[in-house]
Amino acid sequence: EHGVALKNFITRRINARIAMSANSVPDELQDWQVCTEEFGGRSYYENADTGDKRYAPPQIDPRTEATLLSVSEDGFLPRLQAVVELGPKGVIVCQQSWRPDVELVMLPADFLESLTVPIV
């Protein structure tokens, strides 16, 4: 299956970062905590320092030249922006779906105007 070797490599790199970090928590996770919605009971992540909230777990930078992300919910644009902020040479987007047709995603104009990374 495509991507399995890359995914295993990235997992090993992330585990190595965790093992080498103080208290086994990499810097980019230091201020994040798991919370639960009061009424819905759904878990989310909150940054105690900035107040940012998100449903997807914060990413650990594997410090590699390639990253494979598996996104299971529609948080495409915020995740894409986070990946672009890491400063890669390019981004290749591959959507897994039960539908065989491809989805055309319109990116906001302000995001496109400031984009310096090619996205395919």
Coordinates of N, CA and C in Angstrom, one line a residue:
E1 N 0.9 -1.2 0.0 CA 0.0 0.0 0.0 C 0.9 1.2 0.0
H2 N 0.5 2.2 -0.8 CA 1.3 3.4 -0.9 C 1.3 4.2 0.4
G3 N 2.5 4.7 0.7 CA 2.6 5.6 1.9 C 2.8 4.8 3.2
V4 N 2.8 3.5 3.2 CA 3.0 2.8 4.5 C 4.4 2.9 5.0
A5 N 5.4 2.8 4.1 CA 6.7 3.0 4.6 C 7.0 4.4 5.1
L6 N 6.4 5.4 4.4 CA 6.6 6.8 4.8 C 5.9 7.0 6.2
K7 N 4.7 6.5 6.3 CA 4.0 6.6 7.6 C 4.7 6.0 8.7
N8 N 5.3 4.8 8.5 CA 6.1 4.1 9.5 C 7.3 4.9 9.9
F9 N 8.0 5.5 8.9 CA 9.2 6.3 9.1 C 8.8 7.5 10.0
I10 N 7.8 8.2 9.6 CA 7.3 9.4 10.3 C 7.0 9.0 11.7
T11 N 6.3 7.9 11.9 CA 5.9 7.5 13.3 C 7.2 7.3 14.1
R12 N 8.2 6.7 13.6 CA 9.4 6.4 14.3 C 10.1 7.8 14.7
R13 N 10.1 8.7 13.7 CA 10.7 10.1 14.0 C 9.9 10.8 15.1
I14 N 8.6 10.7 15.1 CA 7.8 11.3 16.1 C 8.0 10.7 17.4
N15 N 8.1 9.4 17.5 CA 8.4 8.7 18.7 C 9.7 9.0 19.3
A16 N 10.7 9.2 18.4 CA 12.0 9.6 18.8 C 12.0 11.0 19.4
R17 N 11.2 11.9 18.8 CA 11.1 13.3 19.3 C 10.5 13.3 20.7
I18 N 9.4 12.4 20.9 CA 8.8 12.3 22.2 C 9.7 11.8 23.2
A19 N 10.5 10.8 22.9 CA 11.5 10.2 23.8 C 12.6 11.1 24.2
M20 N 13.0 12.0 23.3 CA 14.1 13.0 23.6 C 13.6 14.2 24.3
S21 N 12.3 14.5 24.4 CA 11.7 15.7 24.9 C 11.6 15.6 26.4
A22 N 11.7 16.8 27.1 CA 11.5 16.9 28.5 C 10.1 16.4 28.9
N23 N 10.1 15.5 29.9 CA 8.8 14.9 30.3 C 8.0 14.2 29.2
S24 N 8.8 13.8 28.1 CA 8.2 13.1 27.0 C 7.1 13.9 26.2
V25 N 7.2 15.3 26.3 CA 6.3 16.2 25.6 C 7.1 17.2 24.8
P26 N 7.0 17.0 23.5 CA 7.7 18.0 22.6 C 7.2 19.4 22.8
D27 N 8.0 20.4 22.5 CA 7.7 21.8 22.8 C 6.4 22.2 22.2
E28 N 6.1 21.8 21.0 CA 4.8 22.2 20.3 C 3.6 21.7 21.0
L29 N 3.7 20.7 21.9 CA 2.5 20.2 22.7 C 2.5 20.7 24.1
Q30 N 3.5 21.5 24.5 CA 3.6 21.8 25.9 C 2.3 22.5 26.5
D31 N 1.7 23.4 25.7 CA 0.6 24.2 26.3 C -0.8 23.6 25.9
W32 N -0.9 22.5 25.2 CA -2.1 21.9 24.8 C -2.7 20.9 25.8
Q33 N -4.0 21.0 26.0 CA -4.6 20.0 26.9 C -5.9 19.5 26.3
V34 N -6.3 18.3 26.7 CA -7.5 17.7 26.2 C -8.7 18.2 27.1
C35 N -9.7 18.6 26.5 CA -10.9 19.1 27.2 C -12.1 18.4 26.6
T36 N -13.3 18.5 27.3 CA -14.5 17.9 26.9 C -15.6 19.0 26.8
E37 N -16.3 19.0 25.7 CA -17.4 19.9 25.5 C -18.4 19.7 26.7
E38 N -18.9 20.8 27.2 CA -19.8 20.7 28.4 C -21.1 20.0 28.0
F39 N -21.7 20.2 26.9 CA -23.0 19.7 26.5 C -22.9 18.5 25.6
G40 N -22.0 18.5 24.7 CA -21.9 17.4 23.7 C -21.1 16.2 24.2
G41 N -20.1 16.5 25.1 CA -19.2 15.4 25.6 C -18.1 15.1 24.6
R42 N -18.0 15.9 23.5 CA -16.9 15.6 22.5 C -15.6 16.2 23.0
S43 N -14.6 15.4 22.8 CA -13.2 15.9 23.2 C -12.7 16.9 22.2
Y44 N -11.9 17.9 22.7 CA -11.3 18.8 21.9 C -10.0 19.2 22.6
Y45 N -9.1 20.0 21.9 CA -7.8 20.4 22.4 C -7.8 21.9 22.6
E46 N -7.3 22.3 23.7 CA -7.2 23.8 24.0 C -5.8 24.1 24.4
N47 N -5.3 25.2 23.8 CA -4.0 25.7 24.2 C -4.1 26.7 25.3
A48 N -3.6 26.3 26.5 CA -3.7 27.1 27.7 C -3.1 28.5 27.6
D49 N -2.0 28.6 26.8 CA -1.3 29.9 26.6 C -2.0 30.8 25.7
T50 N -2.5 30.3 24.5 CA -3.1 31.2 23.5 C -4.7 31.2 23.5
G51 N -5.3 30.2 24.1 CA -6.7 30.0 24.1 C -7.3 29.4 22.9
D52 N -6.4 29.0 21.9 CA -6.8 28.4 20.7 C -7.5 27.0 21.0
K53 N -8.5 26.7 20.2 CA -9.2 25.4 20.4 C -9.3 24.7 19.1
R54 N -9.3 23.4 19.1 CA -9.4 22.6 17.9 C -9.8 21.2 18.2
Y55 N -10.5 20.5 17.3 CA -10.9 19.1 17.4 C -9.7 18.2 17.1
A56 N -9.0 18.5 16.1 CA -7.9 17.7 15.7 C -6.7 17.9 16.6
P57 N -6.0 16.8 17.0 CA -4.9 16.9 17.9 C -3.8 17.8 17.3
P58 N -3.1 18.5 18.1 CA -1.9 19.3 17.6 C -0.9 18.4 17.0
Q59 N -0.2 18.9 16.0 CA 0.8 18.1 15.3 C 2.1 18.1 16.0
I60 N 2.8 17.0 15.9 CA 4.2 17.0 16.4 C 5.1 17.1 15.1
D61 N 6.0 18.0 15.1 CA 6.9 18.2 14.0 C 7.9 17.1 14.0
P62 N 7.8 16.2 13.0 CA 8.8 15.0 12.9 C 10.2 15.4 12.5
R63 N 10.3 16.7 12.1 CA 11.6 17.2 11.7 C 12.2 16.4 10.5
T64 N 11.3 16.2 9.5 CA 11.7 15.5 8.3 C 11.4 16.4 7.1
E65 N 11.8 15.9 5.9 CA 11.5 16.7 4.7 C 10.2 16.3 4.1
A66 N 9.5 15.3 4.6 CA 8.2 14.9 4.1 C 7.3 14.5 5.3
T67 N 6.0 14.8 5.1 CA 5.1 14.4 6.2 C 3.8 13.9 5.5
L68 N 3.3 12.8 6.1 CA 2.1 12.2 5.7 C 1.0 12.3 6.8
L69 N -0.1 13.0 6.4 CA -1.1 13.2 7.4 C -2.4 12.5 7.0
S70 N -3.0 11.9 7.9 CA -4.3 11.2 7.7 C -5.4 12.1 8.4
V71 N -6.2 12.7 7.6 CA -7.3 13.6 8.2 C -8.6 12.9 8.1
S72 N -9.2 12.7 9.3 CA -10.5 11.9 9.3 C -11.7 12.8 9.4
E73 N -11.6 14.1 9.6 CA -12.7 15.0 9.6 C -12.4 16.2 8.8
D74 N -13.5 16.9 8.4 CA -13.3 18.0 7.5 C -12.7 19.3 8.2
G75 N -11.5 19.3 8.4 CA -10.8 20.5 8.9 C -9.7 20.8 7.9
F76 N -10.0 20.7 6.6 CA -9.0 20.8 5.6 C -8.3 22.1 5.5
L77 N -9.0 23.2 5.5 CA -8.4 24.5 5.3 C -7.4 24.8 6.5
P78 N -7.9 24.7 7.8 CA -7.0 25.0 8.9 C -5.7 24.1 8.9
R79 N -5.9 22.8 8.5 CA -4.8 21.9 8.5 C -3.8 22.2 7.3
L80 N -4.4 22.6 6.2 CA -3.6 23.0 5.1 C -2.8 24.2 5.4
Q81 N -3.4 25.2 6.1 CA -2.7 26.4 6.5 C -1.6 26.1 7.5
A82 N -1.8 25.2 8.4 CA -0.8 24.7 9.4 C 0.4 24.1 8.7
V83 N 0.1 23.2 7.7 CA 1.2 22.6 6.9 C 2.0 23.6 6.1
V84 N 1.3 24.5 5.5 CA 2.0 25.6 4.7 C 2.9 26.4 5.6
E85 N 2.4 26.7 6.8 CA 3.2 27.5 7.8 C 4.5 26.8 8.2
L86 N 4.6 25.5 8.0 CA 5.8 24.7 8.3 C 6.9 25.0 7.3
G87 N 6.5 25.6 6.1 CA 7.5 26.0 5.1 C 8.0 24.9 4.2
P88 N 7.2 24.0 3.8 CA 7.7 22.9 2.9 C 8.0 23.5 1.5
K89 N 8.7 22.7 0.7 CA 8.9 23.1 -0.7 C 7.7 23.0 -1.5
G90 N 6.8 22.2 -1.1 CA 5.5 22.0 -1.8 C 4.6 21.1 -1.0
V91 N 3.3 21.1 -1.4 CA 2.3 20.3 -0.7 C 1.5 19.5 -1.7
I92 N 1.4 18.2 -1.5 CA 0.5 17.4 -2.4 C -0.7 16.9 -1.6
V93 N -1.9 17.2 -2.0 CA -3.1 16.9 -1.3 C -3.7 15.7 -2.0
C94 N -4.0 14.7 -1.2 CA -4.6 13.4 -1.6 C -5.8 13.2 -0.8
Q95 N -7.0 13.1 -1.3 CA -8.2 12.9 -0.5 C -8.7 11.5 -0.6
Q96 N -8.9 10.9 0.6 CA -9.5 9.6 0.6 C -11.0 9.7 0.9
S97 N -11.8 9.1 0.1 CA -13.2 9.3 0.3 C -13.9 8.0 -0.2
W98 N -15.1 7.8 0.3 CA -16.0 6.7 -0.2 C -16.5 7.1 -1.5
R99 N -16.5 8.3 -1.9 CA -17.0 8.8 -3.2 C -15.8 8.7 -4.2
P100 N -16.0 8.2 -5.4 CA -15.0 8.1 -6.4 C -14.7 9.5 -7.1
D101 N -15.6 10.4 -6.9 CA -15.4 11.7 -7.6 C -14.5 12.6 -6.8
V102 N -13.8 13.5 -7.5 CA -12.9 14.4 -6.9 C -13.6 15.7 -6.4
E103 N -13.2 16.2 -5.3 CA -13.9 17.5 -4.8 C -13.0 18.6 -5.1
L104 N -13.5 19.7 -5.7 CA -12.8 20.9 -6.0 C -13.0 21.8 -4.8
V105 N -11.9 22.2 -4.2 CA -12.0 23.1 -3.0 C -11.5 24.5 -3.4
M106 N -12.4 25.4 -3.1 CA -12.1 26.8 -3.4 C -11.4 27.4 -2.2
L107 N -10.1 27.8 -2.3 CA -9.4 28.4 -1.2 C -9.7 29.9 -1.1
P108 N -9.7 30.5 0.1 CA -10.0 31.9 0.2 C -8.9 32.8 -0.5
A109 N -9.4 33.9 -1.0 CA -8.5 34.8 -1.8 C -7.3 35.2 -1.0
D110 N -7.5 35.6 0.3 CA -6.4 36.1 1.1 C -5.4 35.0 1.4
F111 N -5.8 33.7 1.4 CA -4.9 32.6 1.6 C -4.0 32.5 0.3
L112 N -4.7 32.5 -0.8 CA -4.0 32.4 -2.1 C -3.0 33.5 -2.4
E113 N -3.4 34.7 -2.0 CA -2.5 35.9 -2.2 C -1.2 35.8 -1.4
S114 N -1.3 35.2 -0.3 CA -0.1 35.1 0.6 C 0.7 33.8 0.4
L115 N 0.2 33.0 -0.5 CA 0.8 31.6 -0.6 C 2.1 31.7 -1.4
T116 N 3.1 31.1 -0.8 CA 4.4 31.0 -1.4 C 4.9 29.6 -1.6
V117 N 4.0 28.6 -1.3 CA 4.3 27.2 -1.4 C 3.3 26.6 -2.5
P118 N 3.9 25.9 -3.5 CA 3.0 25.3 -4.5 C 2.2 24.2 -3.8
I119 N 0.9 24.1 -4.2 CA 0.0 23.1 -3.7 C -0.6 22.4 -4.9
V120 N -0.6 21.0 -4.8 CA -1.1 20.2 -5.9 C -2.2 19.4 -5.4

